[in-house]
mmCIF file of C-alpha atoms in Angstrom:
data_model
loop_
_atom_site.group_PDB
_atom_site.id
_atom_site.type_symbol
_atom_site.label_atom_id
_atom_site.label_comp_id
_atom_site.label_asym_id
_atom_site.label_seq_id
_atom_site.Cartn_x
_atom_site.Cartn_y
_atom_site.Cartn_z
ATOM 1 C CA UNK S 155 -29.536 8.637 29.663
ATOM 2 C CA UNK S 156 -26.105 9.949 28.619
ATOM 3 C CA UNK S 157 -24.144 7.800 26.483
ATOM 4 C CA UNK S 158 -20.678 8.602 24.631
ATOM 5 C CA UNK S 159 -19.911 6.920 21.557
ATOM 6 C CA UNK S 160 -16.104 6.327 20.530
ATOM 7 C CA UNK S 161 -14.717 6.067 17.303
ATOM 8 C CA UNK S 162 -12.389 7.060 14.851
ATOM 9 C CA UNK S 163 -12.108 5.492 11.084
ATOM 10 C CA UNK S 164 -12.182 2.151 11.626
ATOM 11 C CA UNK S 165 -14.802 -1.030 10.570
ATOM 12 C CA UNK S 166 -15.287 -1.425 14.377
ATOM 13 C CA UNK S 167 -16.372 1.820 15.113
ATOM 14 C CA UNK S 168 -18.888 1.702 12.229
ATOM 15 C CA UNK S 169 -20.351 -1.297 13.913
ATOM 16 C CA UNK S 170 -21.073 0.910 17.080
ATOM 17 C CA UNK S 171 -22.626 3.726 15.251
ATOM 18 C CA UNK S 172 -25.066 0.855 13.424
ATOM 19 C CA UNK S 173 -25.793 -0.945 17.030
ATOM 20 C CA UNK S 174 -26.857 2.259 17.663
ATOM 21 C CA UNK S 175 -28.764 3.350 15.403
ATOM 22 C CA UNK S 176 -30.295 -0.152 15.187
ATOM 23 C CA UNK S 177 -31.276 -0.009 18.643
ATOM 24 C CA UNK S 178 -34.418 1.759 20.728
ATOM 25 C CA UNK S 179 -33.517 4.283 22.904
ATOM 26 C CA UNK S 180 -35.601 6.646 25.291
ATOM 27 C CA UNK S 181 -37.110 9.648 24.114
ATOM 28 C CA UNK S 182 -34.469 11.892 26.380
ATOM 29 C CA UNK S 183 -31.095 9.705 25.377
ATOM 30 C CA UNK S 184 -28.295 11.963 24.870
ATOM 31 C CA UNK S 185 -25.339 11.114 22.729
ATOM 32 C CA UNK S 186 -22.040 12.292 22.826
ATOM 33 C CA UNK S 187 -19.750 11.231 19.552
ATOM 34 C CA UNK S 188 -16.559 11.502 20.391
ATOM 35 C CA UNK S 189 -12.986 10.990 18.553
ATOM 36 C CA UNK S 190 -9.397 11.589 19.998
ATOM 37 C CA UNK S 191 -6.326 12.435 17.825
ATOM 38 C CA UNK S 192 -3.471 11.434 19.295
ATOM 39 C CA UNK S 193 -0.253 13.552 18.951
ATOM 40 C CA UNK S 194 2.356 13.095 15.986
ATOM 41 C CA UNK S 195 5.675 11.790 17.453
ATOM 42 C CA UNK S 196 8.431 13.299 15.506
ATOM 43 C CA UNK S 197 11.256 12.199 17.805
ATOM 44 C CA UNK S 198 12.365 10.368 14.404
ATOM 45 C CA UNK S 199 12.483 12.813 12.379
ATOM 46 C CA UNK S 200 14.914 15.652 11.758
ATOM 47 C CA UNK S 201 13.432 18.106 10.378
ATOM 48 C CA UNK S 202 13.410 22.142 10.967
ATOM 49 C CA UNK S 203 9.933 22.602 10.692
ATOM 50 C CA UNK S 204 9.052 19.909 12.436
ATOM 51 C CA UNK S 205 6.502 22.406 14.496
ATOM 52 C CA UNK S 206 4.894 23.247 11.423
ATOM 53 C CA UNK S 207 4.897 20.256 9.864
ATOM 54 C CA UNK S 208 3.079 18.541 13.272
ATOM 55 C CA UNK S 209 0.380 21.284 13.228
ATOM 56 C CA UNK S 210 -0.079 20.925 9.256
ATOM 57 C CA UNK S 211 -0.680 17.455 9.952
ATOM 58 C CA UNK S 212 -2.755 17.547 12.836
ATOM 59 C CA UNK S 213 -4.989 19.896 11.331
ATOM 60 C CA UNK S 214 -5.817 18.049 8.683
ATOM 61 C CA UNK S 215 -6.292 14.676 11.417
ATOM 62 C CA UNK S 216 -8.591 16.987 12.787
ATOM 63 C CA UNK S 217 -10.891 17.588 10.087
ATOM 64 C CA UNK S 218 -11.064 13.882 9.100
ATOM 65 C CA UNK S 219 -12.107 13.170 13.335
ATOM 66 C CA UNK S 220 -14.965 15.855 12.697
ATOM 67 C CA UNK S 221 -15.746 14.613 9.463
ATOM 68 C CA UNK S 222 -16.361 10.862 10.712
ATOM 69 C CA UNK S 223 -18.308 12.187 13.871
ATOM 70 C CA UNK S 224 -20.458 14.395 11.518
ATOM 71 C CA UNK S 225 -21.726 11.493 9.720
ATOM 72 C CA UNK S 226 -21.810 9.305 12.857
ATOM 73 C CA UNK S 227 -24.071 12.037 13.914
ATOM 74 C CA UNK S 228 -26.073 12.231 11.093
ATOM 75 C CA UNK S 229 -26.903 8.608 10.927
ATOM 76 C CA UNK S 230 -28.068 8.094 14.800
ATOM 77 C CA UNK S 231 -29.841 11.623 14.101
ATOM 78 C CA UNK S 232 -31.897 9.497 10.976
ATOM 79 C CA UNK S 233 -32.692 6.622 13.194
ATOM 80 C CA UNK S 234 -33.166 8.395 16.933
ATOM 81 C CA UNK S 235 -34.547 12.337 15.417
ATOM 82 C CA UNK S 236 -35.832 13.092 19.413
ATOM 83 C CA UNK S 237 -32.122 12.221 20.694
ATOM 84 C CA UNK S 238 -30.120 14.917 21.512
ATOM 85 C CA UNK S 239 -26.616 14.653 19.848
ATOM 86 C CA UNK S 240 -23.084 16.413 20.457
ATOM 87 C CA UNK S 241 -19.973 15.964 18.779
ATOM 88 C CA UNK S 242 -16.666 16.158 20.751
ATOM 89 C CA UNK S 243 -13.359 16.079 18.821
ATOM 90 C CA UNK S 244 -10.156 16.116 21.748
ATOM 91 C CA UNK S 245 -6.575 15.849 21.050
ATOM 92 C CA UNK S 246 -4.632 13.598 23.572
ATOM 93 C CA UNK S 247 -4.023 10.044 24.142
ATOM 94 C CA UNK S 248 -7.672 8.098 23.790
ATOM 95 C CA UNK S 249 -7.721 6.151 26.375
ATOM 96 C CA UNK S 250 -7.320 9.299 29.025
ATOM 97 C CA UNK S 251 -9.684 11.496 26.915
ATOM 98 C CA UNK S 252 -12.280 9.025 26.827
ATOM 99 C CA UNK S 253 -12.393 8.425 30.429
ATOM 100 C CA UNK S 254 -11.848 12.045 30.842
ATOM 101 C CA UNK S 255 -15.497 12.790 28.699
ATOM 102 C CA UNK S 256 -17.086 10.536 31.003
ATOM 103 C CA UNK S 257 -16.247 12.150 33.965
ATOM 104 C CA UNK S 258 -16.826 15.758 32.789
ATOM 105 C CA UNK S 259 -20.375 14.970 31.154
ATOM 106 C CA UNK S 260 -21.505 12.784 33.752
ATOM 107 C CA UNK S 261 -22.085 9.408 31.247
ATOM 108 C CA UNK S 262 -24.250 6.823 32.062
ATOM 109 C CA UNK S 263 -22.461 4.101 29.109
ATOM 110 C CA UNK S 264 -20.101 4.129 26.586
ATOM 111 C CA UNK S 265 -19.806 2.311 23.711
ATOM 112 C CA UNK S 266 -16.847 1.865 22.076
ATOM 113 C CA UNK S 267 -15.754 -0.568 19.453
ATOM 114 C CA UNK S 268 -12.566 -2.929 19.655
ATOM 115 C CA UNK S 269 -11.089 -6.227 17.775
ATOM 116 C CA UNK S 270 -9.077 -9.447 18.931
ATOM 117 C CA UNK S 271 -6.278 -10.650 17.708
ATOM 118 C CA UNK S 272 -6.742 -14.560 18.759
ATOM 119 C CA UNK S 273 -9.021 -16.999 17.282
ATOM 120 C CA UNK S 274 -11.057 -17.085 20.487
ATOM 121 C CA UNK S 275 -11.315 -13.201 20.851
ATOM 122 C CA UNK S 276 -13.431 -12.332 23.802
ATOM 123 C CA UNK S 277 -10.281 -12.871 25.931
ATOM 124 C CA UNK S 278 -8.244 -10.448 24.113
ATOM 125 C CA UNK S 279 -9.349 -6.841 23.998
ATOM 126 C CA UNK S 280 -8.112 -4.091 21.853
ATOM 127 C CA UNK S 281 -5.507 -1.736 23.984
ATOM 128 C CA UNK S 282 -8.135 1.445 23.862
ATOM 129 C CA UNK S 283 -11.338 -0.516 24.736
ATOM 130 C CA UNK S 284 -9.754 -2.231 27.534
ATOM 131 C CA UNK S 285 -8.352 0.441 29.772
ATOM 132 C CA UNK S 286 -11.672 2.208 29.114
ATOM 133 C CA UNK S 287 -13.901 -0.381 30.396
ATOM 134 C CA UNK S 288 -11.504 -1.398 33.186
ATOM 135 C CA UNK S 289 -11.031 3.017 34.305
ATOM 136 C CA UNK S 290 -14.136 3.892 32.830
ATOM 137 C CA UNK S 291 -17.061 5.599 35.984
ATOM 138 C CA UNK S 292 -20.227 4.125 34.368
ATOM 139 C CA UNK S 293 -21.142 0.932 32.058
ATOM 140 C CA UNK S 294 -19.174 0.128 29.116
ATOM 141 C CA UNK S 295 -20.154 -2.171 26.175
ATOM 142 C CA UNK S 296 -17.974 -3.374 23.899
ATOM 143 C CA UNK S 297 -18.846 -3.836 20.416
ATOM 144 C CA UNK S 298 -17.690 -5.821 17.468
ATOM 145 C CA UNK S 299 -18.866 -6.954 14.083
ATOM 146 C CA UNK S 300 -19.440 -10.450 12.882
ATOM 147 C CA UNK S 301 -16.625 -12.574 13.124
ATOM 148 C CA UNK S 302 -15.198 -13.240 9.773
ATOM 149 C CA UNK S 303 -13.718 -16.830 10.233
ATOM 150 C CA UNK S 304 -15.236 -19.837 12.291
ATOM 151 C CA UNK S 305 -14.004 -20.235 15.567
ATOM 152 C CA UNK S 306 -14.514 -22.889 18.779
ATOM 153 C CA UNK S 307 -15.771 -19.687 20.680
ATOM 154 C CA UNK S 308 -19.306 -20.414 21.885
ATOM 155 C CA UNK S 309 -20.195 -16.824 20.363
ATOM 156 C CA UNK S 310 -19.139 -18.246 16.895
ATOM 157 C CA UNK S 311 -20.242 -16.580 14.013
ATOM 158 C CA UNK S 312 -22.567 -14.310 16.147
ATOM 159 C CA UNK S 313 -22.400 -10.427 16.643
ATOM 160 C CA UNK S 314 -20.187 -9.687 19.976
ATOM 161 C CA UNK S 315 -21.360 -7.583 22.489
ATOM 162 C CA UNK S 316 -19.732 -7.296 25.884
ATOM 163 C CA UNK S 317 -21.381 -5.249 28.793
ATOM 164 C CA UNK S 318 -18.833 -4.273 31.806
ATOM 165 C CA UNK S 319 -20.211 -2.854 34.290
ATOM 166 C CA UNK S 320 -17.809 -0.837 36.851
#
């Protein structure tokens, strides 16, 4: 089984790398760990050295993206020692890039972490986590952590998981 995991520096994606390292996997599961730094826009800025100011900072946006899928890697690698585990840092928009891994390495799930922003969230996806599960060529679960306030949901107060098939 081939299985990208998406994240960048958030609580959510946290959450995904503990579902997985919580979880039992096959002997043969592959993971990909995978984080996408978008582009600066500097159309607001006037400014020279704009060009080396946007690689400066990218750079550095780089290392931290390698830095958080190094220890992503390191903690599934604890938990899951006969997995197989690659790291994949891209530049580009996330949504594309994700999609794009999937594609190119043939995934059989990703798992991606995302928030609401409504009381009652499993209506309302984050922007990223949508358009992958709705483009995405293979399964895509959704993960989030505990919700932190009572709600009239049904899942209330219970870890959220969605599966979406395509």
């Amino acid at each position: 089984m081939k299985v990208i995991v998406a994240i960048d520096d958030s609580p959510y994606s946290k959450k995904v790398l503990e579902t997985i390292a919580e979880r039992k996997w096959p002997a043969d599961t592959a993971f990909k760990i995978m984080s996408v730094v978008e582009p600066i826009r500097w159309s607001e800025i006037d400014n020279e050295n704009w060009g080396e100011l946007e690689k400066t900072a990218f750079e550095r946006r780089e290392k931290h993206a390698s830095k958080i899928c190094a220890e992503g890697k390191e903690l599934i690698e604890r938990k899951h020692p006969n997995c197989v585990i690659h790291v994949d840092v891209r530049k580009g928009n996330p949504r594309d890039k994700i999609i794009e891994a999937a594609v190119e390495w043939m995934a059989d799930k990703i798992l991606i972490g995302a928030h609401g922003h409504d009381l009652c969230d499993r209506f309302v996806w984050g922007g990223v986590s949508k358009a992958v599960a709705v483009k995405a060529p293979c399964s895509v679960e959704i993960v989030r952590p505990k919700a932190k306030h009572p709600t009239t949901c049904e899942t209330k107060g219970k870890d959220k998981a969605k599966a979406i098939a395509p």
